[in-house]
mmCIF file of C-alpha atoms in Angstrom:
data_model
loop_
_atom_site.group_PDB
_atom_site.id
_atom_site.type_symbol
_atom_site.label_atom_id
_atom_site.label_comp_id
_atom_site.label_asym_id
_atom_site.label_seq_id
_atom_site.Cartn_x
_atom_site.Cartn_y
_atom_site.Cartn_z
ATOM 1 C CA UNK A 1 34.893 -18.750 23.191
ATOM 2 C CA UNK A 2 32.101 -16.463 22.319
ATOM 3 C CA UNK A 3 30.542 -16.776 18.883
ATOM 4 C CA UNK A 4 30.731 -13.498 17.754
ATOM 5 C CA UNK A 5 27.784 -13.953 14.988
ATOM 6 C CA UNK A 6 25.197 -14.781 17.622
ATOM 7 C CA UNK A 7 23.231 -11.669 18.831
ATOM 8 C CA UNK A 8 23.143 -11.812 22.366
ATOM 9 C CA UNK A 9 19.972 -9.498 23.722
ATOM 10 C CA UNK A 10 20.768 -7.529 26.491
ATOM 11 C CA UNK A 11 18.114 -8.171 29.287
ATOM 12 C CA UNK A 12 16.265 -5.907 31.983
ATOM 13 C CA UNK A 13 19.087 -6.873 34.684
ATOM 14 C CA UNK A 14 22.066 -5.694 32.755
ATOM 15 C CA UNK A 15 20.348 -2.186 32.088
ATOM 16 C CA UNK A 16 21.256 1.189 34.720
ATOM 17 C CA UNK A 17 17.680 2.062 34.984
ATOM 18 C CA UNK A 18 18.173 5.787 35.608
ATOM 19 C CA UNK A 19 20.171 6.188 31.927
ATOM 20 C CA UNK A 20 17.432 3.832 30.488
ATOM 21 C CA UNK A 21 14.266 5.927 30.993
ATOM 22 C CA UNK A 22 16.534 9.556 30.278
ATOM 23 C CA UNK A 23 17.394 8.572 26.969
ATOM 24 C CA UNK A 24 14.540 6.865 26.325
ATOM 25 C CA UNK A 25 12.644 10.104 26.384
ATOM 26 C CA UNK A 26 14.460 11.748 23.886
ATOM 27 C CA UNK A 27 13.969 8.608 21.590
ATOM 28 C CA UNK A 28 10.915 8.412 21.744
ATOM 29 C CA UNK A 29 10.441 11.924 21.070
ATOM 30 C CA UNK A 30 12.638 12.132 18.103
ATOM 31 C CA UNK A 31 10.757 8.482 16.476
ATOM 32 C CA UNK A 32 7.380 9.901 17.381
ATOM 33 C CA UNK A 33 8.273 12.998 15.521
ATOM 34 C CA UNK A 34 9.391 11.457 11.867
ATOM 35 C CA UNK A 35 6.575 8.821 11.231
ATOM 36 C CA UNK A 36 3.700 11.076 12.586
ATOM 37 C CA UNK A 37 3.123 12.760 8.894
ATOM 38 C CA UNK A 38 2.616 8.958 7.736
ATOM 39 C CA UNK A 39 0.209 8.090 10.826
ATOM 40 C CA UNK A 40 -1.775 10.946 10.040
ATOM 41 C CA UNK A 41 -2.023 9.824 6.706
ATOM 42 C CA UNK A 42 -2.953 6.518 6.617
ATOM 43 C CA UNK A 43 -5.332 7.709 9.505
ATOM 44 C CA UNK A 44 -7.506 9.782 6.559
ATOM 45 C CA UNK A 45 -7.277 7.255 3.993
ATOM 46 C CA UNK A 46 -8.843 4.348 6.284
ATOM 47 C CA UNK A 47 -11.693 6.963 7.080
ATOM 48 C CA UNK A 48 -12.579 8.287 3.728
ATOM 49 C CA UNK A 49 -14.879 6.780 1.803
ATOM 50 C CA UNK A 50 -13.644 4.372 -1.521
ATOM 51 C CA UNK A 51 -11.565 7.632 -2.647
ATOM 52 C CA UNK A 52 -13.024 10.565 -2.329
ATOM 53 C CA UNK A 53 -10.413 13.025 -1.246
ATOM 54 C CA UNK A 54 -7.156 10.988 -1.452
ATOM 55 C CA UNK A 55 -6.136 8.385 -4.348
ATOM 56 C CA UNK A 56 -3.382 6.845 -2.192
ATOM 57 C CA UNK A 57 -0.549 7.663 0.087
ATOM 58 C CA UNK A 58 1.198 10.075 -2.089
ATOM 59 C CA UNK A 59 -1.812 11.524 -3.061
ATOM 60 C CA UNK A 60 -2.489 12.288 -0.025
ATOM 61 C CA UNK A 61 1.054 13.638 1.250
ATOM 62 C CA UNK A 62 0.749 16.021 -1.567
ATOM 63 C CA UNK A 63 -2.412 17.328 -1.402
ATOM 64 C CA UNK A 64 -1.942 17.814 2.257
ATOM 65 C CA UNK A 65 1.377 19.742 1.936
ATOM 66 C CA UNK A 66 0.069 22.116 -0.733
ATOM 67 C CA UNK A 67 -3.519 22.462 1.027
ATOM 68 C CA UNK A 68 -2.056 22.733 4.719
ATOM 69 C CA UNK A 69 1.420 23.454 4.524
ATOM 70 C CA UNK A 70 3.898 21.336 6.987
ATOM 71 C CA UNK A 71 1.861 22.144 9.954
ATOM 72 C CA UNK A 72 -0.623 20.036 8.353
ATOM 73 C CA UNK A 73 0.794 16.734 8.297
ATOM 74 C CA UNK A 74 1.346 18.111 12.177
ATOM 75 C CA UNK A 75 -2.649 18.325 12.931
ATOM 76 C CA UNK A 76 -3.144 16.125 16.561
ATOM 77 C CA UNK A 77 0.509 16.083 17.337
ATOM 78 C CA UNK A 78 0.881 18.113 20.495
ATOM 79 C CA UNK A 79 -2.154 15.590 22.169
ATOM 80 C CA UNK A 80 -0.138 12.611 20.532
ATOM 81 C CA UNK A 81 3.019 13.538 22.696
ATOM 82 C CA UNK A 82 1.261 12.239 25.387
ATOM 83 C CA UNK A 83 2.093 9.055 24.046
ATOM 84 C CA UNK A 84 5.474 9.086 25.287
ATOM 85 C CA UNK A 85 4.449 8.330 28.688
ATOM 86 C CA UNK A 86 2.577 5.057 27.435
ATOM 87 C CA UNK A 87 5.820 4.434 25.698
ATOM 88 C CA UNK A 88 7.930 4.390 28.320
ATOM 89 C CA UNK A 89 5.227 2.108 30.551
ATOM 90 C CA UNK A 90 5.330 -0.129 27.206
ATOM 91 C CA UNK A 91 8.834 -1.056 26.833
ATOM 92 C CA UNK A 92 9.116 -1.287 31.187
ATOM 93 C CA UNK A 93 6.387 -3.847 30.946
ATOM 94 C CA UNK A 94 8.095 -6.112 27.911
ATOM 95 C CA UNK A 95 11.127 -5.967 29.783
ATOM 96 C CA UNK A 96 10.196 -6.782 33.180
ATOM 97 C CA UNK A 97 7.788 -9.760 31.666
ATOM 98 C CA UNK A 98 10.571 -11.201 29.692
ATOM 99 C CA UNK A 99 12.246 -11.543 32.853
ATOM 100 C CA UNK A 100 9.209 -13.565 34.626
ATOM 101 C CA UNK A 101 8.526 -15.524 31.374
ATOM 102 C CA UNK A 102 12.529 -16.628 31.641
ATOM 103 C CA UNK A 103 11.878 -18.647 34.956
ATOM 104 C CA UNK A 104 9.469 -20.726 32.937
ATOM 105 C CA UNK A 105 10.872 -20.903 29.258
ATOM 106 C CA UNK A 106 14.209 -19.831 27.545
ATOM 107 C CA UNK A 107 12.664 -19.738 24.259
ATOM 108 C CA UNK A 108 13.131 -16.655 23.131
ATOM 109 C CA UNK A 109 9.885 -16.697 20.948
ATOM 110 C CA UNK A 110 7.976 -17.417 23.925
ATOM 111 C CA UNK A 111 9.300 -14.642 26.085
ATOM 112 C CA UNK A 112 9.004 -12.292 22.957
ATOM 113 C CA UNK A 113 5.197 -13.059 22.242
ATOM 114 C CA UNK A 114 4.005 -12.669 26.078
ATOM 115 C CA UNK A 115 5.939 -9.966 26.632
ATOM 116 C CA UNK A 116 5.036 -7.925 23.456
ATOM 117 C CA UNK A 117 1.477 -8.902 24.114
ATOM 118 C CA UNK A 118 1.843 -7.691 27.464
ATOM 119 C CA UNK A 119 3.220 -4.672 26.598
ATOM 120 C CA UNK A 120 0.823 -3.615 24.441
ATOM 121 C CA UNK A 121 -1.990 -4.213 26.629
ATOM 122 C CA UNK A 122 -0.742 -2.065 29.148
ATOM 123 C CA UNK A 123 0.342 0.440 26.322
ATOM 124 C CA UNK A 124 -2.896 0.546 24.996
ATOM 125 C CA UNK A 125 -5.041 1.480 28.128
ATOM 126 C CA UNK A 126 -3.471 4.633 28.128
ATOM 127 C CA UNK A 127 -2.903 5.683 24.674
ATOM 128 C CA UNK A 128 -6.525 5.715 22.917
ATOM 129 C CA UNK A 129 -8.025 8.193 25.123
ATOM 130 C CA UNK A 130 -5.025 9.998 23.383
ATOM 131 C CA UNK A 131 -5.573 8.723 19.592
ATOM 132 C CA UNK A 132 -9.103 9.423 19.787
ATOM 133 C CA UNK A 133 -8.612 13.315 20.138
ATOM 134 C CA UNK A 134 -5.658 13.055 18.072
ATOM 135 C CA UNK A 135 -7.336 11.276 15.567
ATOM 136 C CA UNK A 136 -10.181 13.834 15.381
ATOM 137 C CA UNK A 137 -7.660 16.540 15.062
ATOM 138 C CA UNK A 138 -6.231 14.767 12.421
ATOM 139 C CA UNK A 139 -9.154 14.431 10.228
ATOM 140 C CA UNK A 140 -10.510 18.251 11.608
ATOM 141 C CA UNK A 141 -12.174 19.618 8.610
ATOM 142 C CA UNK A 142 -11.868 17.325 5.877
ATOM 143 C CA UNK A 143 -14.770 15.721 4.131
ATOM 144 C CA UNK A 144 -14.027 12.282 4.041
ATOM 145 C CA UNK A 145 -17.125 11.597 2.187
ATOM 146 C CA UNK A 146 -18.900 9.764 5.197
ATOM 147 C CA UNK A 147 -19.783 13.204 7.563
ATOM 148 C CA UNK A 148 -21.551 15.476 5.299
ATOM 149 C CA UNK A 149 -24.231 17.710 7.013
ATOM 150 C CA UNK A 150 -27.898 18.135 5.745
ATOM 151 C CA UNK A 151 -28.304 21.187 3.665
ATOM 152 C CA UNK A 152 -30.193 23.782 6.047
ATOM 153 C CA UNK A 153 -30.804 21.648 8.694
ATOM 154 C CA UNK A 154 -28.349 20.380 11.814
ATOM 155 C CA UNK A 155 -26.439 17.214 11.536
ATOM 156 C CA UNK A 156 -27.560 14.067 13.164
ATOM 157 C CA UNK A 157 -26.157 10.396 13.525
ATOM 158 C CA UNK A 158 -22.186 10.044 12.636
ATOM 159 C CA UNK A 159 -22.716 13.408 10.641
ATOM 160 C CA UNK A 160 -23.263 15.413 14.133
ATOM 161 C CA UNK A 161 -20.036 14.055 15.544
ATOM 162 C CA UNK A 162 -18.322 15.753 12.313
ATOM 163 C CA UNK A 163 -19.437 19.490 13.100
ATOM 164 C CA UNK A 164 -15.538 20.425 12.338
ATOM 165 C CA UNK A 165 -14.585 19.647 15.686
ATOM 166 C CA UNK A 166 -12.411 22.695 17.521
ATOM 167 C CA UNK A 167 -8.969 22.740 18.823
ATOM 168 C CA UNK A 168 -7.696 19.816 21.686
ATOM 169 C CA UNK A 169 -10.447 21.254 24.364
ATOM 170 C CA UNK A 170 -13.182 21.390 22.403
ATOM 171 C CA UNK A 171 -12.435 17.993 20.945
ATOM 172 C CA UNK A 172 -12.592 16.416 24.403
ATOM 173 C CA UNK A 173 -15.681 18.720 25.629
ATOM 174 C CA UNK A 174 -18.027 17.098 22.551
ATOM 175 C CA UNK A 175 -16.905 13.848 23.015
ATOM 176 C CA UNK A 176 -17.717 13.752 26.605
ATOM 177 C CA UNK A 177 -21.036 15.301 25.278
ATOM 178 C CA UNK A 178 -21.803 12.492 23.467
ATOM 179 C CA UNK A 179 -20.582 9.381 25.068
ATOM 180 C CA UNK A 180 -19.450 10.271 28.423
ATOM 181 C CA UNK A 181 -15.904 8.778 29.629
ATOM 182 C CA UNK A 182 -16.512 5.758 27.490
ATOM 183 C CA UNK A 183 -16.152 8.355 24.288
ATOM 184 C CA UNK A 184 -12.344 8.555 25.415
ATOM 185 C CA UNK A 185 -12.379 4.636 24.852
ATOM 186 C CA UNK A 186 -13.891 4.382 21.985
ATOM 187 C CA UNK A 187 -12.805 1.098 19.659
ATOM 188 C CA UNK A 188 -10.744 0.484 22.990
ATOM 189 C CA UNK A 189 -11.360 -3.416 22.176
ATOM 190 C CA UNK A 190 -10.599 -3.068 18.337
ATOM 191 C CA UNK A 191 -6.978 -1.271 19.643
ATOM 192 C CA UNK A 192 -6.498 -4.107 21.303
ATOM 193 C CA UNK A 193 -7.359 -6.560 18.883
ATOM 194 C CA UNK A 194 -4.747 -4.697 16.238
ATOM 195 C CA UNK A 195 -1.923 -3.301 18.722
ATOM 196 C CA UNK A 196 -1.806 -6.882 20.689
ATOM 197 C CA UNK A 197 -0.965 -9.008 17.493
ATOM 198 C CA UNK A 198 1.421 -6.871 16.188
ATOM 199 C CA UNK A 199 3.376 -6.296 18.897
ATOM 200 C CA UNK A 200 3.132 -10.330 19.893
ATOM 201 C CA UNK A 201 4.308 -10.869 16.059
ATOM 202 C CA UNK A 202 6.880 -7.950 16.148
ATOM 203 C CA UNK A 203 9.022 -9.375 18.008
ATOM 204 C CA UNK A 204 9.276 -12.766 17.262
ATOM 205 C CA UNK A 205 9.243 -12.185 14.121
ATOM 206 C CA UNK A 206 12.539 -9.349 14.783
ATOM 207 C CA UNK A 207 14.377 -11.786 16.507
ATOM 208 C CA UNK A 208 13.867 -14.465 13.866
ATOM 209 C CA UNK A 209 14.956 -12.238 11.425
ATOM 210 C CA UNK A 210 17.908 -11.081 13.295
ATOM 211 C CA UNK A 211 18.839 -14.800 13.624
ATOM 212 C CA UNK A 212 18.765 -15.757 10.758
ATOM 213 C CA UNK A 213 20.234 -12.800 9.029
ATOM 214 C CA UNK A 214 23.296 -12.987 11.342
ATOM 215 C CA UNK A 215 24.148 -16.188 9.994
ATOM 216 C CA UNK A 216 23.891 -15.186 6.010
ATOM 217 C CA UNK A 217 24.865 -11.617 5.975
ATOM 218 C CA UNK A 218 29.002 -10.789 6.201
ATOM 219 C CA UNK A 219 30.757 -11.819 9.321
ATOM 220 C CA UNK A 220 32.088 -7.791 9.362
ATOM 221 C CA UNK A 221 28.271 -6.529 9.293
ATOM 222 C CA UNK A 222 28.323 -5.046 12.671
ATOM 223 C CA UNK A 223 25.185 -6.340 14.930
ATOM 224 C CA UNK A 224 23.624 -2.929 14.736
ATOM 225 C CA UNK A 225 23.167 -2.899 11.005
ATOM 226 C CA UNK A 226 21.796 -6.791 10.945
ATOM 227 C CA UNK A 227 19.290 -5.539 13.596
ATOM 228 C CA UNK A 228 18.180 -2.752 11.226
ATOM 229 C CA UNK A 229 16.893 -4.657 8.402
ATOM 230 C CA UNK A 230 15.704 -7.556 10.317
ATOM 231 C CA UNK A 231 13.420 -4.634 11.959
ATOM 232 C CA UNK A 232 11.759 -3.541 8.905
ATOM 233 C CA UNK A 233 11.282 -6.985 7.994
ATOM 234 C CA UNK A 234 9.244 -7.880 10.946
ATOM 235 C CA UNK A 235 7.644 -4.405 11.182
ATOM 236 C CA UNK A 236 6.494 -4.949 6.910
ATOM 237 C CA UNK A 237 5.377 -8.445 8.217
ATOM 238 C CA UNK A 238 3.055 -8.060 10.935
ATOM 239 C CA UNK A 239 1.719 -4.676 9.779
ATOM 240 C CA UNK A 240 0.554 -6.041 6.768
ATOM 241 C CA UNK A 241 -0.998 -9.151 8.899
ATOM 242 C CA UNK A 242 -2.838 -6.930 11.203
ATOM 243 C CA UNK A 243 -3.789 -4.041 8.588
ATOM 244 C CA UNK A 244 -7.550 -5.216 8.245
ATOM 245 C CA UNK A 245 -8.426 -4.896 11.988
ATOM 246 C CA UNK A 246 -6.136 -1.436 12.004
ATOM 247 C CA UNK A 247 -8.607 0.020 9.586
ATOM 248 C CA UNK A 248 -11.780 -1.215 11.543
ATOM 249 C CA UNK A 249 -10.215 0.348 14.752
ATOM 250 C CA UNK A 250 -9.745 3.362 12.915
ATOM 251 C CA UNK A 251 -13.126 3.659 11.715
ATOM 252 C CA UNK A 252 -14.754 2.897 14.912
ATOM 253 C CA UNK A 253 -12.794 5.223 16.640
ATOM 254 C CA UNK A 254 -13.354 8.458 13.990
ATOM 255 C CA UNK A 255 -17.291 7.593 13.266
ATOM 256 C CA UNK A 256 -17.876 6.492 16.770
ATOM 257 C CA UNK A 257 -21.080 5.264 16.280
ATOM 258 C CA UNK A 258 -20.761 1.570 14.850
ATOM 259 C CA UNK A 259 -19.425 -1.550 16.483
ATOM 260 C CA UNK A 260 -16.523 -3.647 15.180
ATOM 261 C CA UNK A 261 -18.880 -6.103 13.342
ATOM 262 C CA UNK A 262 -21.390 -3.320 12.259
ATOM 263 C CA UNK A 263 -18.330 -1.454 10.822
ATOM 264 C CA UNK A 264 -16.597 -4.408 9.191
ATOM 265 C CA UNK A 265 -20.023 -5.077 7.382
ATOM 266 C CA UNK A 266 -20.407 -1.907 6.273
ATOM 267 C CA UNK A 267 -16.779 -1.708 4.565
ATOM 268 C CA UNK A 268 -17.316 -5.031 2.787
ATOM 269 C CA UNK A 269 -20.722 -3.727 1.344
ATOM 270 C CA UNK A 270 -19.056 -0.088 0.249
ATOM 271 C CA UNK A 271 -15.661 -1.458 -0.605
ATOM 272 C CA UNK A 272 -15.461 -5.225 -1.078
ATOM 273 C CA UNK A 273 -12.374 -6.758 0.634
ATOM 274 C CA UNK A 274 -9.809 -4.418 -0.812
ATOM 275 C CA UNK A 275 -11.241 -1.838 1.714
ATOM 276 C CA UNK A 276 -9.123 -3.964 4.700
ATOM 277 C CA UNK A 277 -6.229 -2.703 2.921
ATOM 278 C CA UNK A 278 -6.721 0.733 3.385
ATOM 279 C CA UNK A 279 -3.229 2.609 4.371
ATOM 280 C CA UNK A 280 -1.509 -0.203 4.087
ATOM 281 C CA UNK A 281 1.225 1.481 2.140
ATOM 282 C CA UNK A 282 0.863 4.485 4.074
ATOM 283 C CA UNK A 283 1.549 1.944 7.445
ATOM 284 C CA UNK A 284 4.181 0.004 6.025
ATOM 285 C CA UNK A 285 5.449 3.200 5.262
ATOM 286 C CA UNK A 286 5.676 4.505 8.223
ATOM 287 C CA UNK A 287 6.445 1.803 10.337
ATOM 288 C CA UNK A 288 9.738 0.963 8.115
ATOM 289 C CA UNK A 289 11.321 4.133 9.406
ATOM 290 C CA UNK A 290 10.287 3.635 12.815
ATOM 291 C CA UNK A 291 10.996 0.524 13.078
ATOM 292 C CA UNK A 292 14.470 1.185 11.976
ATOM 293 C CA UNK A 293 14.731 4.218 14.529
ATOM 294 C CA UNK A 294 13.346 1.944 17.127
ATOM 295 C CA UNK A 295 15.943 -0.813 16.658
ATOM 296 C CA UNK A 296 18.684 1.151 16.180
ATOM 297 C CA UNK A 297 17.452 3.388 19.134
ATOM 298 C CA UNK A 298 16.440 1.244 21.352
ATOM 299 C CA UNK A 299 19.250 -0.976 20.956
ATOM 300 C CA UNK A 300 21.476 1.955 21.361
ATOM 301 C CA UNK A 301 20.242 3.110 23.834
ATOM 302 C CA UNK A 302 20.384 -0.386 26.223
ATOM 303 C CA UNK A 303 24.262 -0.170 24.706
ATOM 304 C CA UNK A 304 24.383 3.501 26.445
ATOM 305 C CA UNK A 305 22.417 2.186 29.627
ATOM 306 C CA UNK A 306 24.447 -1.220 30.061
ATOM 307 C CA UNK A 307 25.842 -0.940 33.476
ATOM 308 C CA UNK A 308 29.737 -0.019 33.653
ATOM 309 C CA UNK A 309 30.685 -4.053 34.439
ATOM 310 C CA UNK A 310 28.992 -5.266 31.430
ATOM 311 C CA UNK A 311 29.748 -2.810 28.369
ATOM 312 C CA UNK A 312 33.008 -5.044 27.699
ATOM 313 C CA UNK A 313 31.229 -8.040 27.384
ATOM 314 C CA UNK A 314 29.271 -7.013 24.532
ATOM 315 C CA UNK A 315 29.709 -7.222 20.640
ATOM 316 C CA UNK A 316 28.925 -4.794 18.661
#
């Protein structure tokens, strides 16, 4: 007899492919579109300098909203849609490595580390051409006390990438200016050092939680809802692990100039260690949300793309 309390994970095999990737879209979309205010926050706190335009997270929501308006919180976000096509090659590449790493290991830790490692590679290679003009558009006009132009003379160094950078085409016709096609990856390694351990922590860490929760929460908690909080957990957990190399692969990516070392050096001279926890709140934040939109939308929507034979065989 089944045991009703263990969470069985539904696997790339038992999916219908074509309802997978439709609703995934939409998803995606709808995620993408209620944590971007918090992404484009804690992207201006880990560029300013110590604090000198935003205290904190709230500071900065506030300021922003009475400064900018909604649209505001919004800069970068038409480039950032682009995203959802590295999205959908992320979660086709965890799947389909799960099922390779299952011919060699039915640990589910294992499977979950490789393939969120995996998938985040791939991810990666296509989204920070995208982050670094979003990110530019986020930070478009602000003076985050690092980018300030010589009085009556032109800009030079760091400063000269700051000359308020114009709309999407613009942003992409300076930075090829400056550094050629290797402008577009920019901090390319640092992404990888951030986005690869949190998505090989995520995971593991999600289905521990959901494990473990499943056996101490009420027998009548549906799955969905145990999934839910074990997703915040994990996201709260390996955000806050990989929040120090976040903010150097912000940095790198907005100043453009330094290397990973040069700019970690640089933020421990200006602002001690507490500088490596720069938007923390602001991520944590944001991922909590999306992390509960992703599990209970992701989940859901492997539910809705079960094929027909299998949708009985599942708990809910």
């Amino acid at each position: 007899m089944e045991d009703k309390r263990k969470i069985r994970i539904i696997e790339w095999e038992d999916l219908d492919k074509r309802k997978f990737y439709m609703f995934g879209v939409f998803m995606t979309m709808a995620i993408r579109v209620s944590v971007y205010p918090f992404t484009l926050i804690r992207t201006r706190l880990q560029v300013q300098k110590g604090k000198s335009l935003y205290s904190g997270t709230f500071d900065a929501f506030a300021k922003i909203l009475r400064a900018e308006g909604i649209s505001g919180l919004y800069r970068g976000f038409l480039v950032n849609t682009f995203t959802l096509i590295s999205g959908q090659c992320y979660v086709t590449t965890y799947e389909l490595t799960r099922k390779y790493v299952a011919q060699y290991s039915n640990s589910n830790t294992v499977k979950s580390l490789i393939a969120g490692s995996s998938a985040s590679l791939v991810a990666q290679s296509i989204t920070v051409p995208i982050d670094i003009v979003s990110q530019h558009l986020m930070v478009q006009g602000q003076d985050m006390g690092r980018f300030k132009e010589p009085p009556g003379g032109a800009a030079s160094g760091p400063a000269r990438r700051r000359l308020l950078m114009g709309q999407t085409k613009d942003v992409m016709v300076q930075i090829f200016r400056l550094d050629g096609l290797r402008g577009f990856y920019r901090g390319y390694t640092a992404s990888l050092m951030t986005y690869i351990p949190n998505s090989a922590l995520w995971w593991p860490f999600y289905h521990l939680y959901t494990e473990q929760l499943s056996y101490v929460t009420p027998s009548v908690w549906p799955h969905l809802l145990v999934q839910a909080v074990a997703g915040p957990l994990a996201a709260a957990t390996s955000s806050t692990l990989t929040n120090p190399m976040d903010v150097i692969r912000a940095r790198v990516q907005v100043e453009g100039r330094h290397s990973m070392l040069q700019t970690f050096r640089q933020l421990m001279t200006e602002e001690g260690v507490w500088g490596l926890s720069k938007g923390l709140s602001a991520r944590v934040l944001s991922s909590t949300p999306s992390a509960i939109c992703i599990v209970v939308g992701y989940e859901t929507l492997k539910k809705l793309s079960l094929r027909p034979e299998l949708v009985d065989s599942r708990h809910w």
